[in-house]
Amino acid sequence: MARPAPGTLTPDQAAAAIAAAEDVHPHLRAWYSHLMAERRASPATLVNYHRDVARFFDFLVDHLGHAADLEALGALELRDFRAFLTRRRNEGLQSRSLARALSSIRSFFRFLDRGGVIANAALTALRSPKLPHAIPKPLSPEAALDLIDEAADERIEPWIAARDAAILTLLYGCGLRIAEALSIDRRSAPLPATLRVVGKGGKERIVPVLPVARQAVDDYLRLCPFGLGPDDPLFVGARGRRLDQRMVRATVIRLRQRLGLADTVTPHALRHSFATHLLAGGGDLRAIQELLGHASLSTTQMYTEVESQRLLDIYDKAHPRSRR
């Protein structure tokens, strides 16, 4: 059985925390274990799947008048699943969160079906909420560099300022997800010219590391007050433990407010900026797909929309007939 990542539940804890009948708990335990060991889901994905399924079973307690057992799960109709989505929408969930909740529930029911436990055709007939089409909102190259410079110049503990600047440099310079950057261990530094990164679903990729990023990490380690061993995290908080994503997000919020940048400026926006700026500079879409670790080229193609929109904006501002 896979060892749970920090902050996640064990399969036993996950099953026990869900308000289901006793005959369902062994299958919840097996499903959660499957997500951890075979699907190699990230800690964030595990939390979301568990939360969504737990809320579905909480709904069923009210909806059915009792904790749902296997027989009840197999007998659920289309209107029952729709009632759950309606409840969640009335609670304020937007379409993207509703689609994720439905995906989590489908994952569990699919697991039951494949195991020959129960099958429910109603769930397969239920359409996912229609998602609004959105394109990434990158920073300009100047704003991305200003954000990193502002982090380095913050009037806080010098080692913390150096740490934050190093993290933001990795997000923008290597296109890392925030979880990927914070999962790097001390043994990886000094950073090599290329870095092996484990992304979503345990998928590995190799990313080049710019000299400026390697220097930023060296500067941070030189100032870091903790004697970090090879198995320790590279980026630590004030108590010497692995830095939490929330701290990085809070730092970016503070920096963007100070610089007067838009609310769309987040740690993930630096990853968007990495891809968009590579594409604008003539980067190959397939190569960018590999650098980002996207399973499908269609995911990477959203950055072509960003570049197309940028060109249209330039045309609209510059062409003498654009306003006539």
Coordinates of N, CA, C and O in Angstrom, one line a residue, residues 125-241:
A125 N -25.3 8.6 -17.9 CA -26.2 9.4 -18.7 C -26.2 10.9 -18.3 O -26.8 11.7 -19.0
L126 N -25.6 11.2 -17.2 CA -25.6 12.5 -16.6 C -24.5 13.4 -17.3 O -23.4 13.0 -17.3
R127 N -24.9 14.5 -17.9 CA -24.0 15.4 -18.5 C -23.3 16.2 -17.5 O -23.9 16.7 -16.5
S128 N -22.0 16.5 -17.7 CA -21.2 17.4 -16.9 C -21.6 18.8 -17.1 O -22.1 19.2 -18.2
P129 N -21.6 19.7 -16.1 CA -21.9 21.1 -16.3 C -21.0 21.7 -17.4 O -19.8 21.3 -17.5
K130 N -21.6 22.6 -18.2 CA -20.8 23.2 -19.2 C -19.9 24.2 -18.6 O -20.2 25.1 -17.8
L131 N -18.6 24.1 -19.0 CA -17.6 24.9 -18.5 C -17.4 26.2 -19.3 O -17.4 26.1 -20.6
P132 N -17.2 27.3 -18.7 CA -16.9 28.5 -19.5 C -15.5 28.4 -20.1 O -14.6 27.8 -19.5
H133 N -15.4 28.9 -21.4 CA -14.1 28.8 -22.0 C -13.2 29.9 -21.5 O -13.5 31.1 -21.5
A134 N -12.0 29.6 -21.0 CA -11.1 30.6 -20.4 C -9.7 30.3 -21.0 O -9.3 29.1 -21.2
I135 N -9.0 31.4 -21.2 CA -7.6 31.2 -21.6 C -6.7 31.7 -20.5 O -7.1 32.5 -19.7
P136 N -5.5 31.2 -20.4 CA -4.5 31.6 -19.4 C -4.3 33.1 -19.4 O -4.4 33.7 -20.4
K137 N -4.0 33.6 -18.2 CA -3.7 35.1 -18.1 C -2.3 35.2 -17.6 O -2.1 35.3 -16.4
P138 N -1.3 35.2 -18.5 CA 0.0 35.4 -18.1 C 0.4 36.8 -17.7 O -0.3 37.8 -18.0
L139 N 1.5 36.9 -17.1 CA 2.1 38.3 -16.9 C 2.9 38.7 -18.1 O 3.3 37.9 -18.9
S140 N 3.1 40.0 -18.2 CA 4.1 40.4 -19.2 C 5.5 40.0 -18.7 O 5.7 39.8 -17.5
P141 N 6.5 39.9 -19.6 CA 7.8 39.6 -19.2 C 8.3 40.6 -18.1 O 9.0 40.2 -17.2
E142 N 8.0 41.9 -18.3 CA 8.4 42.9 -17.4 C 7.8 42.7 -16.0 O 8.5 42.8 -15.0
A143 N 6.5 42.4 -16.0 CA 5.8 42.2 -14.7 C 6.3 40.9 -14.0 O 6.4 40.9 -12.8
A144 N 6.6 39.9 -14.7 CA 7.2 38.7 -14.1 C 8.5 38.9 -13.4 O 8.8 38.5 -12.3
L145 N 9.4 39.7 -14.1 CA 10.7 40.0 -13.5 C 10.5 41.0 -12.4 O 11.3 40.8 -11.4
D146 N 9.6 41.9 -12.5 CA 9.3 42.8 -11.3 C 8.9 42.1 -10.1 O 9.3 42.4 -9.0
L147 N 8.0 41.0 -10.3 CA 7.5 40.3 -9.2 C 8.7 39.5 -8.5 O 8.8 39.5 -7.2
I148 N 9.6 38.9 -9.2 CA 10.7 38.2 -8.7 C 11.7 39.2 -8.0 O 12.1 39.0 -6.8
D149 N 11.9 40.4 -8.6 CA 12.8 41.4 -8.0 C 12.2 41.9 -6.7 O 12.9 42.1 -5.7
E150 N 10.9 42.1 -6.7 CA 10.2 42.6 -5.5 C 10.3 41.6 -4.3 O 10.5 42.0 -3.2
A151 N 10.2 40.3 -4.7 CA 10.4 39.3 -3.7 C 11.8 39.3 -3.1 O 12.0 39.2 -1.8
A152 N 12.8 39.5 -3.9 CA 14.2 39.5 -3.4 C 14.5 40.7 -2.6 O 15.3 40.7 -1.7
D153 N 13.7 41.8 -2.8 CA 14.0 43.1 -2.1 C 13.1 43.3 -0.9 O 13.2 44.3 -0.2
E154 N 12.3 42.3 -0.6 CA 11.4 42.5 0.6 C 12.1 42.7 1.9 O 13.2 42.1 2.1
R155 N 11.6 43.6 2.7 CA 12.2 43.9 4.0 C 11.8 42.9 5.1 O 11.1 43.2 6.0
I156 N 12.2 41.7 4.8 CA 12.0 40.6 5.8 C 13.3 39.9 6.0 O 14.4 40.4 5.6
E157 N 13.3 38.8 6.7 CA 14.5 38.0 6.9 C 15.2 37.8 5.6 O 14.5 37.3 4.6
P158 N 16.5 38.1 5.4 CA 17.1 38.0 4.1 C 17.0 36.6 3.5 O 16.8 36.4 2.3
W159 N 17.1 35.5 4.3 CA 17.0 34.2 3.8 C 15.6 33.9 3.3 O 15.5 33.1 2.3
I160 N 14.6 34.5 3.9 CA 13.2 34.2 3.4 C 13.0 35.0 2.1 O 12.4 34.4 1.2
A161 N 13.5 36.2 2.0 CA 13.4 36.9 0.7 C 14.1 36.2 -0.4 O 13.6 36.0 -1.5
A162 N 15.3 35.6 -0.1 CA 16.0 34.9 -1.1 C 15.3 33.6 -1.5 O 15.3 33.2 -2.6
R163 N 14.7 32.9 -0.5 CA 13.9 31.7 -0.7 C 12.7 32.0 -1.7 O 12.5 31.3 -2.7
D164 N 12.0 33.1 -1.4 CA 10.8 33.4 -2.2 C 11.2 33.7 -3.6 O 10.5 33.3 -4.6
A165 N 12.3 34.5 -3.7 CA 12.8 34.8 -5.1 C 13.2 33.6 -5.8 O 12.9 33.5 -7.1
A166 N 13.8 32.6 -5.2 CA 14.3 31.4 -5.8 C 13.1 30.6 -6.3 O 13.1 30.0 -7.4
I167 N 12.0 30.5 -5.5 CA 10.8 29.7 -5.8 C 10.2 30.4 -7.1 O 9.8 29.7 -8.0
L168 N 10.0 31.7 -7.0 CA 9.3 32.4 -8.1 C 10.2 32.3 -9.4 O 9.6 32.1 -10.5
T169 N 11.5 32.3 -9.3 CA 12.3 32.1 -10.4 C 12.2 30.7 -11.0 O 12.2 30.6 -12.3
L170 N 12.0 29.7 -10.2 CA 11.8 28.3 -10.7 C 10.5 28.2 -11.4 O 10.3 27.6 -12.5
L171 N 9.4 28.9 -10.9 CA 8.1 28.8 -11.5 C 8.1 29.4 -12.9 O 7.6 28.9 -13.8
Y172 N 8.8 30.6 -13.0 CA 8.8 31.3 -14.2 C 9.9 30.8 -15.2 O 9.7 30.7 -16.4
G173 N 11.0 30.5 -14.6 CA 12.1 30.1 -15.5 C 12.1 28.6 -15.9 O 12.7 28.3 -17.0
C174 N 11.3 27.8 -15.2 CA 11.3 26.3 -15.6 C 9.9 25.9 -15.9 O 9.6 24.7 -16.3
G175 N 8.9 26.7 -15.6 CA 7.5 26.3 -15.9 C 7.0 25.3 -14.9 O 6.1 24.5 -15.2
L176 N 7.5 25.3 -13.7 CA 7.1 24.3 -12.7 C 5.7 24.7 -12.1 O 5.4 25.9 -12.0
R177 N 5.0 23.7 -11.7 CA 3.8 23.9 -10.8 C 4.4 24.2 -9.4 O 5.5 23.7 -9.1
I178 N 3.6 24.9 -8.6 CA 4.0 25.2 -7.3 C 4.3 24.0 -6.5 O 5.3 23.9 -5.7
A179 N 3.5 22.9 -6.6 CA 3.7 21.7 -5.8 C 5.0 21.0 -6.3 O 5.7 20.4 -5.5
E180 N 5.4 21.1 -7.6 CA 6.6 20.5 -8.1 C 7.8 21.2 -7.5 O 8.8 20.6 -7.1
A181 N 7.8 22.5 -7.5 CA 8.9 23.3 -6.9 C 9.1 23.0 -5.4 O 10.3 22.8 -5.0
L182 N 8.0 22.9 -4.7 CA 8.1 22.7 -3.2 C 8.4 21.2 -2.9 O 8.8 20.9 -1.8
S183 N 8.3 20.3 -3.9 CA 8.6 18.9 -3.6 C 10.1 18.6 -3.8 O 10.5 17.5 -3.5
I184 N 10.9 19.5 -4.3 CA 12.3 19.3 -4.5 C 13.0 19.1 -3.2 O 12.8 19.9 -2.3
D185 N 13.9 18.1 -3.1 CA 14.6 17.9 -1.9 C 16.0 18.5 -2.0 O 16.5 18.8 -3.0
R186 N 16.6 18.6 -0.8 CA 17.9 19.3 -0.7 C 19.0 18.6 -1.5 O 19.9 19.2 -2.0
R187 N 18.9 17.3 -1.7 CA 19.9 16.5 -2.4 C 20.0 17.0 -3.9 O 21.0 16.7 -4.6
S188 N 19.0 17.7 -4.4 CA 19.0 18.1 -5.8 C 19.8 19.4 -6.0 O 20.1 19.8 -7.1
A189 N 20.2 20.0 -4.9 CA 21.0 21.3 -5.0 C 22.5 21.0 -4.6 O 22.7 20.2 -3.7
P190 N 23.4 21.7 -5.3 CA 23.2 22.7 -6.4 C 22.5 22.1 -7.6 O 22.7 21.0 -8.0
L191 N 21.5 22.9 -8.1 CA 20.7 22.4 -9.2 C 21.6 22.1 -10.4 O 22.4 23.0 -10.8
P192 N 21.3 21.0 -11.1 CA 22.0 20.7 -12.4 C 21.5 21.6 -13.5 O 20.5 22.3 -13.4
A193 N 22.0 21.4 -14.7 CA 21.6 22.1 -15.9 C 20.2 21.6 -16.3 O 19.4 22.4 -16.9
T194 N 19.9 20.4 -16.0 CA 18.5 19.8 -16.2 C 18.0 19.2 -14.9 O 18.8 18.6 -14.2
L195 N 16.7 19.3 -14.7 CA 16.2 18.8 -13.5 C 15.0 17.8 -13.8 O 14.2 18.0 -14.7
R196 N 15.1 16.6 -13.1 CA 14.0 15.6 -13.3 C 12.8 16.0 -12.3 O 13.0 16.1 -11.1
V197 N 11.7 16.2 -12.9 CA 10.5 16.7 -12.1 C 9.4 15.6 -12.2 O 9.2 15.0 -13.2
V198 N 8.8 15.3 -11.0 CA 7.7 14.4 -11.0 C 6.4 15.3 -10.9 O 6.2 16.0 -9.9
G199 N 5.6 15.2 -11.9 CA 4.4 16.0 -12.0 C 3.1 15.3 -11.7 O 3.2 14.3 -10.9
K200 N 2.0 15.7 -12.2 CA 0.7 15.1 -11.9 C 0.7 13.6 -12.4 O 1.3 13.3 -13.4
G201 N 0.1 12.8 -11.5 CA 0.0 11.4 -11.9 C 1.3 10.6 -11.8 O 1.4 9.5 -12.4
G202 N 2.3 11.3 -11.2 CA 3.6 10.6 -11.1 C 4.4 10.6 -12.4 O 5.4 10.0 -12.5
K203 N 3.9 11.5 -13.3 CA 4.6 11.5 -14.6 C 5.9 12.3 -14.5 O 5.9 13.5 -14.0
E204 N 7.0 11.8 -15.0 CA 8.3 12.4 -14.9 C 8.6 13.2 -16.2 O 8.2 12.8 -17.3
R205 N 9.3 14.3 -16.1 CA 9.8 15.0 -17.2 C 11.1 15.7 -16.9 O 11.5 15.8 -15.7
I206 N 11.9 16.1 -17.9 CA 13.2 16.7 -17.7 C 13.0 18.2 -18.1 O 12.5 18.4 -19.2
V207 N 13.4 19.1 -17.3 CA 13.3 20.5 -17.6 C 14.7 21.2 -17.5 O 15.4 20.9 -16.6
P208 N 15.0 22.0 -18.4 CA 16.3 22.8 -18.3 C 16.2 23.8 -17.2 O 15.1 24.4 -17.0
V209 N 17.3 24.0 -16.5 CA 17.3 25.0 -15.4 C 18.2 26.1 -15.8 O 19.4 25.9 -16.0
L210 N 17.7 27.3 -15.9 CA 18.5 28.5 -16.3 C 19.6 28.8 -15.3 O 19.3 28.6 -14.1
P211 N 20.7 29.3 -15.7 CA 21.7 29.7 -14.7 C 21.2 30.7 -13.7 O 21.6 30.6 -12.5
V212 N 20.3 31.6 -14.0 CA 19.8 32.5 -13.1 C 19.0 31.8 -12.0 O 19.0 32.2 -10.8
A213 N 18.3 30.7 -12.3 CA 17.5 29.9 -11.4 C 18.5 29.2 -10.4 O 18.3 29.1 -9.2
R214 N 19.5 28.6 -11.0 CA 20.5 27.9 -10.2 C 21.2 28.8 -9.2 O 21.4 28.5 -8.0
Q215 N 21.5 30.0 -9.7 CA 22.1 31.0 -8.8 C 21.2 31.5 -7.7 O 21.6 31.7 -6.5
A216 N 19.9 31.6 -8.0 CA 18.9 32.0 -7.0 C 18.8 31.0 -5.9 O 18.7 31.4 -4.7
V217 N 18.8 29.7 -6.3 CA 18.8 28.7 -5.3 C 20.0 28.6 -4.4 O 20.0 28.5 -3.2
D218 N 21.2 28.8 -5.1 CA 22.5 28.9 -4.3 C 22.5 30.1 -3.3 O 22.9 29.9 -2.2
D219 N 21.9 31.2 -3.7 CA 21.9 32.4 -2.8 C 21.0 32.1 -1.6 O 21.3 32.4 -0.5
Y220 N 19.9 31.4 -1.9 CA 19.0 31.0 -0.8 C 19.6 30.1 0.2 O 19.6 30.3 1.4
L221 N 20.3 29.1 -0.3 CA 20.9 28.1 0.5 C 22.1 28.7 1.3 O 22.3 28.3 2.5
R222 N 22.8 29.6 0.8 CA 23.9 30.3 1.5 C 23.4 31.0 2.7 O 24.1 31.1 3.7
L223 N 22.1 31.6 2.6 CA 21.6 32.3 3.7 C 20.7 31.5 4.6 O 20.4 32.0 5.8
C224 N 20.2 30.4 4.2 CA 19.3 29.5 5.0 C 19.9 29.2 6.3 O 21.1 28.6 6.4
P225 N 19.2 29.4 7.4 CA 19.8 29.1 8.8 C 19.8 27.7 9.2 O 20.3 27.3 10.2
F226 N 19.1 26.8 8.4 CA 19.0 25.4 8.8 C 20.0 24.5 8.1 O 20.3 24.7 6.9
G227 N 20.5 23.6 8.8 CA 21.5 22.6 8.3 C 20.7 21.5 7.6 O 20.4 20.5 8.2
L228 N 20.3 21.7 6.3 CA 19.5 20.7 5.6 C 20.3 19.5 5.1 O 21.3 19.7 4.5
G229 N 19.8 18.3 5.5 CA 20.4 17.1 5.0 C 19.8 16.7 3.6 O 18.8 17.3 3.2
P230 N 20.4 15.7 3.0 CA 20.0 15.3 1.6 C 18.5 15.0 1.5 O 17.8 15.2 0.5
D231 N 17.9 14.4 2.6 CA 16.5 13.9 2.6 C 15.6 15.0 3.0 O 14.4 14.8 3.0
D232 N 16.1 16.2 3.4 CA 15.3 17.3 3.8 C 14.7 18.0 2.6 O 15.3 18.0 1.5
P233 N 13.6 18.8 2.8 CA 13.1 19.6 1.7 C 14.1 20.7 1.3 O 14.8 21.2 2.2
L234 N 14.1 21.1 0.1 CA 14.9 22.2 -0.3 C 14.4 23.5 0.2 O 15.1 24.4 0.8
F235 N 13.1 23.7 0.1 CA 12.5 25.0 0.5 C 11.7 24.8 1.8 O 10.8 24.0 1.9
V236 N 12.1 25.5 2.8 CA 11.6 25.3 4.2 C 11.0 26.6 4.7 O 11.4 27.7 4.2
G237 N 10.1 26.4 5.7 CA 9.5 27.6 6.4 C 10.3 28.0 7.6 O 11.4 27.5 7.8
A238 N 9.8 28.8 8.4 CA 10.5 29.4 9.6 C 10.8 28.3 10.6 O 11.8 28.5 11.4
R239 N 10.1 27.2 10.6 CA 10.4 26.1 11.5 C 11.3 25.0 10.9 O 11.5 24.0 11.5
G240 N 11.7 25.2 9.7 CA 12.6 24.2 9.1 C 11.9 23.1 8.4 O 12.5 22.1 8.0
R241 N 10.6 23.2 8.3 CA 9.8 22.1 7.6 C 9.5 22.5 6.2 O 9.6 23.7 5.8

